[in-house]
Coordinates of C-alpha atoms in Angstrom, one line a residue:
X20 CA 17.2 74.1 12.7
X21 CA 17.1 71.3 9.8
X22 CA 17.2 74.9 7.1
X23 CA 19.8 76.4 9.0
X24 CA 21.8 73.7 8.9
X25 CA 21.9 73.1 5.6
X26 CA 22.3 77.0 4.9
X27 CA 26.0 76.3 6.4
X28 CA 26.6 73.7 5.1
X29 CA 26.3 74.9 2.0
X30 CA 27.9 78.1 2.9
X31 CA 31.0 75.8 4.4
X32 CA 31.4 73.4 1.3
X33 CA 31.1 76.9 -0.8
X34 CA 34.0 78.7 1.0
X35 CA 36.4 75.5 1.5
X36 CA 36.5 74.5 -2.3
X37 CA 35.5 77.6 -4.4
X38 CA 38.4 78.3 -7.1
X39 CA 39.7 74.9 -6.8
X40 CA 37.5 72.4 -8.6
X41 CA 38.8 73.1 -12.2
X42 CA 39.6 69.7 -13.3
X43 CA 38.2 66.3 -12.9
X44 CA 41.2 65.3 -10.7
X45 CA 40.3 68.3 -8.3
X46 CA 36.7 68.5 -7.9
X47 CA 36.7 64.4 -7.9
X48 CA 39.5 63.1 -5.7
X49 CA 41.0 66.5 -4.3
X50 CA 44.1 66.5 -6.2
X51 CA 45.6 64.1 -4.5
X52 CA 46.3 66.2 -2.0
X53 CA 44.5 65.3 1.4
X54 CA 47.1 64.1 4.4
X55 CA 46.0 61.1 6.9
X56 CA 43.8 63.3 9.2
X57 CA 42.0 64.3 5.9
X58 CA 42.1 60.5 4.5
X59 CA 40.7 59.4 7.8
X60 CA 38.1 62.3 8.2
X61 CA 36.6 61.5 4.7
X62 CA 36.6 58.1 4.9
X63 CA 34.9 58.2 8.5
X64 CA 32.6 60.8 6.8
X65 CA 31.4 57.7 3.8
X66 CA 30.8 55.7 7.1
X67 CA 29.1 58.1 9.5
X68 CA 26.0 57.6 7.4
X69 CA 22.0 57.8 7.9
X70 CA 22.8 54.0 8.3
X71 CA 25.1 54.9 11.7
X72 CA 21.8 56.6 13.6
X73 CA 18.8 54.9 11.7
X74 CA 19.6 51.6 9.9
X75 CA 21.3 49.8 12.8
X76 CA 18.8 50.9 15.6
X77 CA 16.3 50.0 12.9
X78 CA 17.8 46.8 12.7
X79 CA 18.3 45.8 16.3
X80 CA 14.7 47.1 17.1
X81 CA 13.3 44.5 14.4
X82 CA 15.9 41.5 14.3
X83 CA 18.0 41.8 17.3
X84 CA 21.8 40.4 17.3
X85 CA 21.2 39.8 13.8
X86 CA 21.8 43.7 13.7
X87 CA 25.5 42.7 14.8
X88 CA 26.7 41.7 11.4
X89 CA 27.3 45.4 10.9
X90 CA 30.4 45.4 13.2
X91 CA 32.0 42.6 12.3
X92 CA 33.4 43.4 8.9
X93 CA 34.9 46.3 9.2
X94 CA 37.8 45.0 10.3
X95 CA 38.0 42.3 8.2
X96 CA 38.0 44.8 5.1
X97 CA 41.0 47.3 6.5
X98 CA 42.9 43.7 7.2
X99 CA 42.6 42.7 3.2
X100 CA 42.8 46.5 2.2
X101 CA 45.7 46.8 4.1
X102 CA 47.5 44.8 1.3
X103 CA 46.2 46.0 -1.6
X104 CA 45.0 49.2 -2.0
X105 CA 48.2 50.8 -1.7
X106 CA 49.3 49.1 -4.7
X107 CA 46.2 50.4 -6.4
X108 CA 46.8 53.9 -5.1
X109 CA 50.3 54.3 -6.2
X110 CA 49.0 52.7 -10.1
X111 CA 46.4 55.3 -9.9
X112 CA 48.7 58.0 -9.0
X113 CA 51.0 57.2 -12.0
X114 CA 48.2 57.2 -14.6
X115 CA 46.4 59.7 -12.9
X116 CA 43.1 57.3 -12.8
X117 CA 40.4 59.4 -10.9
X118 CA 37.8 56.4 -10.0
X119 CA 37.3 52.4 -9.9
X120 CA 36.2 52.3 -13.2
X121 CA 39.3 54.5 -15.1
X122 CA 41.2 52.4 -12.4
X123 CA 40.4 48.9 -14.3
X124 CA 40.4 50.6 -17.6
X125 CA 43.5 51.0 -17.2
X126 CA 44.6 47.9 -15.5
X127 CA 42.8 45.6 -18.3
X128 CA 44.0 47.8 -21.3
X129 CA 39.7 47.6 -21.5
X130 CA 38.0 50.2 -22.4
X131 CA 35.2 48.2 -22.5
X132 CA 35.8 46.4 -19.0
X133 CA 35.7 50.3 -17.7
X134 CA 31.7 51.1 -19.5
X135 CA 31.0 47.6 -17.7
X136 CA 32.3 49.2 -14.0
X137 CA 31.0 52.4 -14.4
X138 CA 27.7 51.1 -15.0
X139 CA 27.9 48.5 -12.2
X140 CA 29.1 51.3 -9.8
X141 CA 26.2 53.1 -11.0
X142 CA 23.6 49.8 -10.0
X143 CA 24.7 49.8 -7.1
X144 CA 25.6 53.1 -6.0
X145 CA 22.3 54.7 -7.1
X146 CA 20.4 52.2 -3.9
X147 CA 23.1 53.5 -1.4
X148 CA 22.2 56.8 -2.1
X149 CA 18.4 56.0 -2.6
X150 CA 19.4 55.3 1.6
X151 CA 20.7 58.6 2.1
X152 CA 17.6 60.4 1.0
X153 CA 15.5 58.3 2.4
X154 CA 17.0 58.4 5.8
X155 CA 17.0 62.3 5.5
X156 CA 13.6 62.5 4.7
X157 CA 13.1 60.1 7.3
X158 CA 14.9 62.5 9.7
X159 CA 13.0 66.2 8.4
X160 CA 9.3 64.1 8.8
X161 CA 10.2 63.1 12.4
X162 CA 12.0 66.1 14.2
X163 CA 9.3 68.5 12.5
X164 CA 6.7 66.4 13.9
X165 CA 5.7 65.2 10.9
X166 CA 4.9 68.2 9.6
X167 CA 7.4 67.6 6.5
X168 CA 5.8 64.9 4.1
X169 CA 8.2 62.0 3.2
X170 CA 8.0 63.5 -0.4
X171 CA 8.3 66.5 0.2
X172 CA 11.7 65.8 2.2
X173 CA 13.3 63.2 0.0
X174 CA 12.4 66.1 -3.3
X175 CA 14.4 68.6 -0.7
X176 CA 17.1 66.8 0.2
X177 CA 17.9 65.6 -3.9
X178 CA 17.9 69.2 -4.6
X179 CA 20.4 69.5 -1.1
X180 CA 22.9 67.1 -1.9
X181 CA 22.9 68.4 -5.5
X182 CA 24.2 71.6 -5.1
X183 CA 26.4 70.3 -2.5
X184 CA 28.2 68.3 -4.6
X185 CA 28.2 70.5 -7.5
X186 CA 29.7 72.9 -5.2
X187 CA 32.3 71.2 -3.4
X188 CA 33.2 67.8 -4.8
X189 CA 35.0 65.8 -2.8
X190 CA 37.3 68.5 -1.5
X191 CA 34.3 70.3 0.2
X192 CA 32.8 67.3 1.7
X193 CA 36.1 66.3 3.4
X194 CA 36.7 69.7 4.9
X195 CA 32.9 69.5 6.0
X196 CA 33.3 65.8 6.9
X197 CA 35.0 67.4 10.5
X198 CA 32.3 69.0 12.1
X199 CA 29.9 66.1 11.1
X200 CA 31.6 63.5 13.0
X201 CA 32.0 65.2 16.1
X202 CA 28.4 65.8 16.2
X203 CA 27.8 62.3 15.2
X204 CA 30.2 61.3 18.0
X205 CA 28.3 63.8 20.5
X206 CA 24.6 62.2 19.4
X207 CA 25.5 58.6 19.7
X208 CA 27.3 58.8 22.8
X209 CA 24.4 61.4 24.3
X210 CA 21.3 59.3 23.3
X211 CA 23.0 55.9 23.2
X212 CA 25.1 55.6 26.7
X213 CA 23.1 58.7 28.9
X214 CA 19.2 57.4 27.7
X215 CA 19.9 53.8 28.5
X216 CA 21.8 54.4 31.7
X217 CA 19.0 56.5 32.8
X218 CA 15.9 54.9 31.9
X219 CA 17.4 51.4 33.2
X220 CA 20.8 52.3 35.0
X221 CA 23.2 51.3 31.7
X222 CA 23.6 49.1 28.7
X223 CA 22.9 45.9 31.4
X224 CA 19.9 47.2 32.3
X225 CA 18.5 47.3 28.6
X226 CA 19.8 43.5 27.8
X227 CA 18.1 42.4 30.7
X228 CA 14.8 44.2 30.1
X229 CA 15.1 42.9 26.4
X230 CA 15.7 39.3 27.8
X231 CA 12.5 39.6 29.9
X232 CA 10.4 40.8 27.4
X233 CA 11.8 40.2 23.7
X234 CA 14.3 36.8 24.1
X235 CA 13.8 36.3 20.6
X236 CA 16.2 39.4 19.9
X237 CA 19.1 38.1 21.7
X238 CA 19.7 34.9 19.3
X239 CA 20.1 34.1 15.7
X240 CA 17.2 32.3 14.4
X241 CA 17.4 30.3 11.4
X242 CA 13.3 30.0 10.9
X243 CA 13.1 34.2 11.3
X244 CA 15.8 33.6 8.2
X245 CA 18.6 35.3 9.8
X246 CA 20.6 32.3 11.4
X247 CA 24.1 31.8 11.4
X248 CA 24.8 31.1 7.6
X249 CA 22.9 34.0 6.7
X250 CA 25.2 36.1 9.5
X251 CA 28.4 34.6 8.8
X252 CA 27.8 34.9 4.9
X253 CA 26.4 38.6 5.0
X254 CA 29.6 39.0 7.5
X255 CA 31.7 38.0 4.6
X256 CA 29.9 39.6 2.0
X257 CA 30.3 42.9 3.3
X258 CA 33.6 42.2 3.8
X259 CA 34.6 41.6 0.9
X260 CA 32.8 44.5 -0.7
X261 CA 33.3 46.9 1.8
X262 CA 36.0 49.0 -0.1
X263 CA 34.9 48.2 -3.6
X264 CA 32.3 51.4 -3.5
X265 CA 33.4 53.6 -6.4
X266 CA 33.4 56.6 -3.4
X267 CA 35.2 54.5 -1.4
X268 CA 38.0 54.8 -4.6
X269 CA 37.5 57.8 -4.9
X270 CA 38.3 58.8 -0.8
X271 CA 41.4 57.1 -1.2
X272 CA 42.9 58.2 -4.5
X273 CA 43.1 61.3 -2.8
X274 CA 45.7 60.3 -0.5
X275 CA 48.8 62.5 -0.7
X276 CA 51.0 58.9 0.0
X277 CA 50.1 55.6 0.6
X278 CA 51.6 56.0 4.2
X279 CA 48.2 58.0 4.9
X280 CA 46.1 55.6 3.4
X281 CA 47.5 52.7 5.7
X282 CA 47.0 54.5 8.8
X283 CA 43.1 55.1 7.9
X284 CA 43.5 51.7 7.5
X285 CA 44.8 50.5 10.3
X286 CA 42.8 52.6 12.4
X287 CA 39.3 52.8 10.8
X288 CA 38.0 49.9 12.5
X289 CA 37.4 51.5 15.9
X290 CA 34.3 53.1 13.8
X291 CA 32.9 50.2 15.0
X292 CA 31.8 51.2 18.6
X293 CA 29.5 54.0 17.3
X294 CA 27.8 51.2 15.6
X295 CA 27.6 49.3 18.7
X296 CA 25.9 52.3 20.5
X297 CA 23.6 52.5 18.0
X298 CA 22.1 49.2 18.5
X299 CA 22.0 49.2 22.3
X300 CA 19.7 52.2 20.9
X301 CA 17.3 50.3 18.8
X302 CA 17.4 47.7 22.1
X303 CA 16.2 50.7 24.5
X304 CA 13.9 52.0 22.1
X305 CA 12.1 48.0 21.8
X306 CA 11.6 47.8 25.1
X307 CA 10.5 52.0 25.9
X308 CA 8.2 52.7 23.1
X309 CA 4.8 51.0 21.7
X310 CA 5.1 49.1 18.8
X311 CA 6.2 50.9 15.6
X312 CA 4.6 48.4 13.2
X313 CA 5.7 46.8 10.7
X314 CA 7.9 48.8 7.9
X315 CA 8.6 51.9 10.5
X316 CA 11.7 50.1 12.1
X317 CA 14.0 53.0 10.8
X318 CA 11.9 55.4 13.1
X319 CA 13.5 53.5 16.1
X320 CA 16.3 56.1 16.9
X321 CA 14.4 59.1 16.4
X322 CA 10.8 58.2 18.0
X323 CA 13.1 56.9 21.1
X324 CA 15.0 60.7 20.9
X325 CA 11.7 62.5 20.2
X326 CA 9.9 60.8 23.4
X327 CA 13.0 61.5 25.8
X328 CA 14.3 64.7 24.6
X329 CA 13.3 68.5 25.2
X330 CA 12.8 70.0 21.3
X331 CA 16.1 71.9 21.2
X332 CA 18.0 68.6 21.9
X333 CA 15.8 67.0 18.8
X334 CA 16.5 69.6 16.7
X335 CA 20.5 69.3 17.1
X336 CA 19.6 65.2 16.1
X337 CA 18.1 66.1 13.4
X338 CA 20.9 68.5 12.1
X339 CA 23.3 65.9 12.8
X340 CA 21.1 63.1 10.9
X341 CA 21.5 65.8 7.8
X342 CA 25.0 66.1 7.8
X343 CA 24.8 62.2 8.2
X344 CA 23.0 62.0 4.7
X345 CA 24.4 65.2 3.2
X346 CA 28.3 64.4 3.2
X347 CA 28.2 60.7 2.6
X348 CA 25.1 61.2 -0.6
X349 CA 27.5 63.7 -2.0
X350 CA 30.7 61.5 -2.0
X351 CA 28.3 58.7 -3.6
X352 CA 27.0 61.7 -6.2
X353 CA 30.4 62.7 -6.8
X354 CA 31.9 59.3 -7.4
X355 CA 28.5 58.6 -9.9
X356 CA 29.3 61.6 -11.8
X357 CA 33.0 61.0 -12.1
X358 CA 32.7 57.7 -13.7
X359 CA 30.3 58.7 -16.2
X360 CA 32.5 61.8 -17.3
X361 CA 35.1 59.4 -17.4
X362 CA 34.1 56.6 -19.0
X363 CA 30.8 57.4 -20.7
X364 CA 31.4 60.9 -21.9
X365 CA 34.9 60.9 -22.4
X366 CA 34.3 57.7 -25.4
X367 CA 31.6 59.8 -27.1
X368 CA 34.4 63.4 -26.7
X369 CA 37.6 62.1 -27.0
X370 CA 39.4 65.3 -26.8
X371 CA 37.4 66.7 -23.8
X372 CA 40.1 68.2 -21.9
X373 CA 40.0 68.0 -18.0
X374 CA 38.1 71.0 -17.4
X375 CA 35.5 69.6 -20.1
X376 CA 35.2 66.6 -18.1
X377 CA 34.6 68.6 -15.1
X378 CA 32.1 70.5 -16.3
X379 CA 30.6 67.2 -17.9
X380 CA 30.5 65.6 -14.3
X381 CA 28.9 68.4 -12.8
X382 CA 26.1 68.4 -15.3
X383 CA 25.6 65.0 -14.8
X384 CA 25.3 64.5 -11.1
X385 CA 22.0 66.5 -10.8
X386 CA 20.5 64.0 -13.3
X387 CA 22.0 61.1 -10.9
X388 CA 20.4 62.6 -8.2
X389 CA 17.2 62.8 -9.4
X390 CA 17.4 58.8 -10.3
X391 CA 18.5 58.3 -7.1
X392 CA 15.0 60.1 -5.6
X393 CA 13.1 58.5 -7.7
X394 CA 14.3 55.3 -6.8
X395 CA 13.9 55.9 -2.9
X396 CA 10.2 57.3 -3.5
X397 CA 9.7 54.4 -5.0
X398 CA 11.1 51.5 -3.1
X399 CA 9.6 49.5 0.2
X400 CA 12.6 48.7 1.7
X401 CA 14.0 49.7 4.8
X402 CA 17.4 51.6 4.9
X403 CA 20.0 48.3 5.5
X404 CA 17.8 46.2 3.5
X405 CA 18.4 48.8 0.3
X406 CA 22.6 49.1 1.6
X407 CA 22.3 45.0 1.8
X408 CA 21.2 45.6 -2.3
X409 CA 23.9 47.6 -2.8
X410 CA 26.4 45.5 -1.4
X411 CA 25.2 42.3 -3.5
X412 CA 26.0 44.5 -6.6
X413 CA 29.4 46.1 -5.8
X414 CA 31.2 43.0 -4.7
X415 CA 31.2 41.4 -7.9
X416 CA 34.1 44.1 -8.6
X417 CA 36.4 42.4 -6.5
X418 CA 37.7 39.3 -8.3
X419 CA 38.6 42.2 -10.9
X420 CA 40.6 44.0 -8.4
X421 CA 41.9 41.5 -6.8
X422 CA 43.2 40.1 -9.7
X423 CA 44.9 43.0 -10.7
X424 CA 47.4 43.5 -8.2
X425 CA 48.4 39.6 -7.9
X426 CA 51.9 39.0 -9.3
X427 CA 50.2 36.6 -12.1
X428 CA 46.6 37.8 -12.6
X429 CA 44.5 34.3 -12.8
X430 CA 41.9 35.9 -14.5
X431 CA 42.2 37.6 -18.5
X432 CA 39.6 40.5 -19.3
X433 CA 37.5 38.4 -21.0
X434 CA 37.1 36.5 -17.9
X435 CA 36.7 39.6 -15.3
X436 CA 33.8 40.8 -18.6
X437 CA 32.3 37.3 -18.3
X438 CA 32.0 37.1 -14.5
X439 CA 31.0 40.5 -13.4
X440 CA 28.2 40.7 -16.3
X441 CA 27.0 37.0 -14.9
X442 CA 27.3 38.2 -11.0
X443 CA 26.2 41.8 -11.5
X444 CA 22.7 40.5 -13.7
X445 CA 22.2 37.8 -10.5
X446 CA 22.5 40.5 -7.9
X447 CA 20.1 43.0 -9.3
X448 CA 17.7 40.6 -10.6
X449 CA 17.8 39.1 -7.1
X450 CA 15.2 41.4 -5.0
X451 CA 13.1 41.2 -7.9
X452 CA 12.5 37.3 -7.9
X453 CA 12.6 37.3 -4.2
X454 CA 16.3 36.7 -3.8
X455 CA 16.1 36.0 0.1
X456 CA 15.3 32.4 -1.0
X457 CA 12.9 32.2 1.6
X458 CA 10.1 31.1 -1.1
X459 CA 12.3 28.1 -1.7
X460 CA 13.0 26.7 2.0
X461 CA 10.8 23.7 1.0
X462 CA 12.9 22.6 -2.1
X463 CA 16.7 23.6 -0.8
X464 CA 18.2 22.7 2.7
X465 CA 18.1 25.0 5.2
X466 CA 21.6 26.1 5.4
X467 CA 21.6 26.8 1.2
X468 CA 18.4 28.8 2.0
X469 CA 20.0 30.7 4.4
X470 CA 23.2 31.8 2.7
X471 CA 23.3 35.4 1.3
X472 CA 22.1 35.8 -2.3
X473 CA 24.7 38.0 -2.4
X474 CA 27.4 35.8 -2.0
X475 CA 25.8 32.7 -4.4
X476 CA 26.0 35.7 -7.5
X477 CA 29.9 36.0 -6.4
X478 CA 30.7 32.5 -6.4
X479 CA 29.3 32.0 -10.0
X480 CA 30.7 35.2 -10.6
X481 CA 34.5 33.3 -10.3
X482 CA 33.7 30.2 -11.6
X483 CA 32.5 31.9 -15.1
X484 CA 35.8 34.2 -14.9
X485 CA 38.1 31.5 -14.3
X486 CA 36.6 29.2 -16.9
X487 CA 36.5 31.7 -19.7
X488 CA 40.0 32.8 -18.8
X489 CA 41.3 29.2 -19.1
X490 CA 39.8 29.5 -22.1
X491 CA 40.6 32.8 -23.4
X492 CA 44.4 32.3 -21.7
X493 CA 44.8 28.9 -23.9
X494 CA 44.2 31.0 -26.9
X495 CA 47.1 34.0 -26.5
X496 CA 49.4 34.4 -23.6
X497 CA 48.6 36.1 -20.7
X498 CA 49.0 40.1 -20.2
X499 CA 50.8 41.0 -17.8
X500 CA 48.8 42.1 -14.3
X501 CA 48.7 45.6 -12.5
X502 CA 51.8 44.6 -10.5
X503 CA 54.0 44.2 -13.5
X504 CA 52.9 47.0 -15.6
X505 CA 54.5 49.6 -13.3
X506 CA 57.9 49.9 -11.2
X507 CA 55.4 52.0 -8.6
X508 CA 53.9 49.4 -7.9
X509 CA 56.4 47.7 -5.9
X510 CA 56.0 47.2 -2.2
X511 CA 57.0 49.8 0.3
X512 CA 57.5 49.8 3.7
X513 CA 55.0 52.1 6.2

């Protein structure tokens, strides 16, 4: 079922986008083209990841309510989003910018402010993929009965996504995005509402049997290192850098109006409740199954699904756990690609022409890909603990882009440089030096020890920007910000 499905799928993204892609614009942010249904489809289709049906049941299984933060800051994000990013749309429309990083090019007058982003973008987009392919492996090894090696799936499923991408761009993976979430919708509410209410008569019946036998799951604790300064600061991290993924850009750039984007907006948060069903999953699957052992917590959804369900039933999750990693890794693929035809090999050919850059992209994203595989081969962690990296990386975009669309930017492009070069090396270096702080619990107090590394890289990321644009501002007079660059970018009403 797993080969047929991706026969179609790449038969679908194939018929939905063929003749279109012949410029950047097109094959990387649909021409600006898609209505709210499409806004909303594609955006649910960057969320309805292998994170939706493995990470969070992973999580729940191994840390409990900790699992939780994953719902809160959703909301959180649309609420700030809300404000801005229609501003950022309409500048984006005018000067046809066609990702984050041509975005702040653009907004900074920086061409080298827009290197900085796309390479950024790239940190921490190339982890979030890494996710994707790991998760689909994941997903092939287990519903074939492990007859499909880890390897062998994540090499498959680079070479998948690949020509997806190529193929369809972002056009094709929104059309596609449809049928994926209704069988996401169909998976989540059939193993996460029926198998709990049968095996111990509903959701109450699971919290009760995990009180009995796991209490430990149903609290915060600080010693475990995920208390209530590392939730409420992961909470915040997230929600901050929720909608600062370059895809993310991307999905919303292609908005035909900003009317569109606010209703995805305003209504994205309900997304939430799959996540919720997921966990009561990973809760079931604690308290049905033997032990996983350590470092197998992502198996949680899909040894609970293989145990309870006939073969045909497994089959259909495991389809739907491809399309879960197929359509968001080729978004993320896309959006890589995009940035570095636009700001990497559009400075070395200058007079590349649209097509050229499209053809560039395309060319590119295989090589991407292959990083990406590499990378989740590679790495030990499991799938939130490598979207958790990701995160630390991307949000130190936002004091940029917040910046640009207040009436007086606080913050020169020497500054934003300064800052997101500071927060961006504290991030990544971060899991390499053991960045959890937990090695340093004897020497800080608890609380500091707790707060997400994350979020420390952030804050020194705005104090270096402010003081170097004090500086910097002292020396020449401020430029004006995104707001007053533009008459589109003046508020309108919804």
């Amino acid at each position: 079922m797993l080969a047929a499905t991706a026969a179609a799928a790449l038969g679908a993204v194939w018929l939905a986008a063929r003749r279109r892609a012949k410029d950047l614009s097109e094959w990387a942010v649909g021409g600006r083209s898609f209505g709210a249904v499409m806004v909303f489809v594609l955006f649910a289709g960057e969320n309805f990841t292998t994170f939706t049906l493995l990470g969070a049941a992973g999580w729940a299984y191994d840390k409990g309510v900790a699992a939780v933060y994953s719902s809160c800051y959703a909301p959180l994000a649309c609420v700030l989003s809300y404000w801005y990013l229609p501003k950022i749309w309409r500048y984006a429309k005018e000067h046809r910018s066609v990702s984050q990083s041509d975005y702040l090019r653009s907004a900074y007058r920086s061409k080298a402010l827009g290197v900085i982003v796309t390479l950024v973008g790239v940190v921490a987009m190339v982890p979030y993929l890494a996710l994707q392919l790991k998760g689909l492996a994941i997903i092939a090894h287990e519903t074939s009965h492990q007859r499909i090696s880890i390897e062998a799936g994540t090499i498959a499923g680079a070479a998948l996504i690949a020509a997806y991408a190529v193929l369809g761009g972002l056009r094709g993976a929104a059309l596609t995005s449809i049928v994926k979430d209704f069988v996401v919708i169909v998976v989540v509410l059939g193993v996460g509402v029926w198998l709990p209410y049968r095996l111990y008569g509903g959701w109450g019946g699971v919290t009760r049997a995990v009180a009995s036998t796991h209490p430990e799951h149903l609290a915060l604790w600080p010693d475990r290192g995920y208390g209530p300064v590392w939730f409420s600061t992961t909470v915040l991290l997230c929600a901050l850098g929720a909608h600062m993924w370059p895809h993310l850009f991307a999905s919303f750039f292609s908005a035909k109006d900003e009317r569109n984007l606010r209703r995805t907006l305003a209504t994205a948060p309900f997304y939430g409740i799959a996540l919720v069903t997921t966990m009561v999953i990973g809760f079931t699957a604690l308290v049905s199954l033997p032990p996983l052992g350590k470092g197998n917590e992502d198996l949680a959804f899909l040894r609970l699904a293989a145990a309870e369900l006939p073969d045909p039933a497994l089959g259909f999750v495991g389809a739907t756990g491809l399309l879960t990693a197929l359509i968001p890794g080729s978004v993320l693929a896309t959006a890589i690609a995009a940035s570095l035809a636009r700001d990497g090999y559009a400075n070395l050919r200058p007079d590349a022409s649209e097509a050229g850059l499209a053809r560039a992209a395309k060319w590119l994203l295989p090589v991407a890909v292959a990083f990406a595989a590499v990378f989740a081969l590679a790495g030990g962690k499991t799938i939130v603990g490598l979207l958790l990296a990701g995160y630390a990386i991307v949000v130190q975009v936002f004091p940029a882009v917040l910046s640009s669309v207040l009436p007086r930017s606080p913050l020169t492009r020497e500054g934003v440089v300064a800052g997101l070069l500071l927060g961006s090396a504290l991030a990544t270096a971060a899991p390499f030096v053991g960045g959890d702080w937990q090695h340093l619990r004897a020497f800080l107090p608890e609380q500091l020890a707790e707060v997400n590394v994350g979020v420390l890289a952030l804050a020194a990321n705005v104090l270096v920007a402010v003081a170097v644009s004090a500086w910097t501002r002292a020396r020449r007079p401020p430029e004006p910000a995104v707001a007053e660059q533009t008459e589109a970018i003046r508020p309108t009403t919804v």
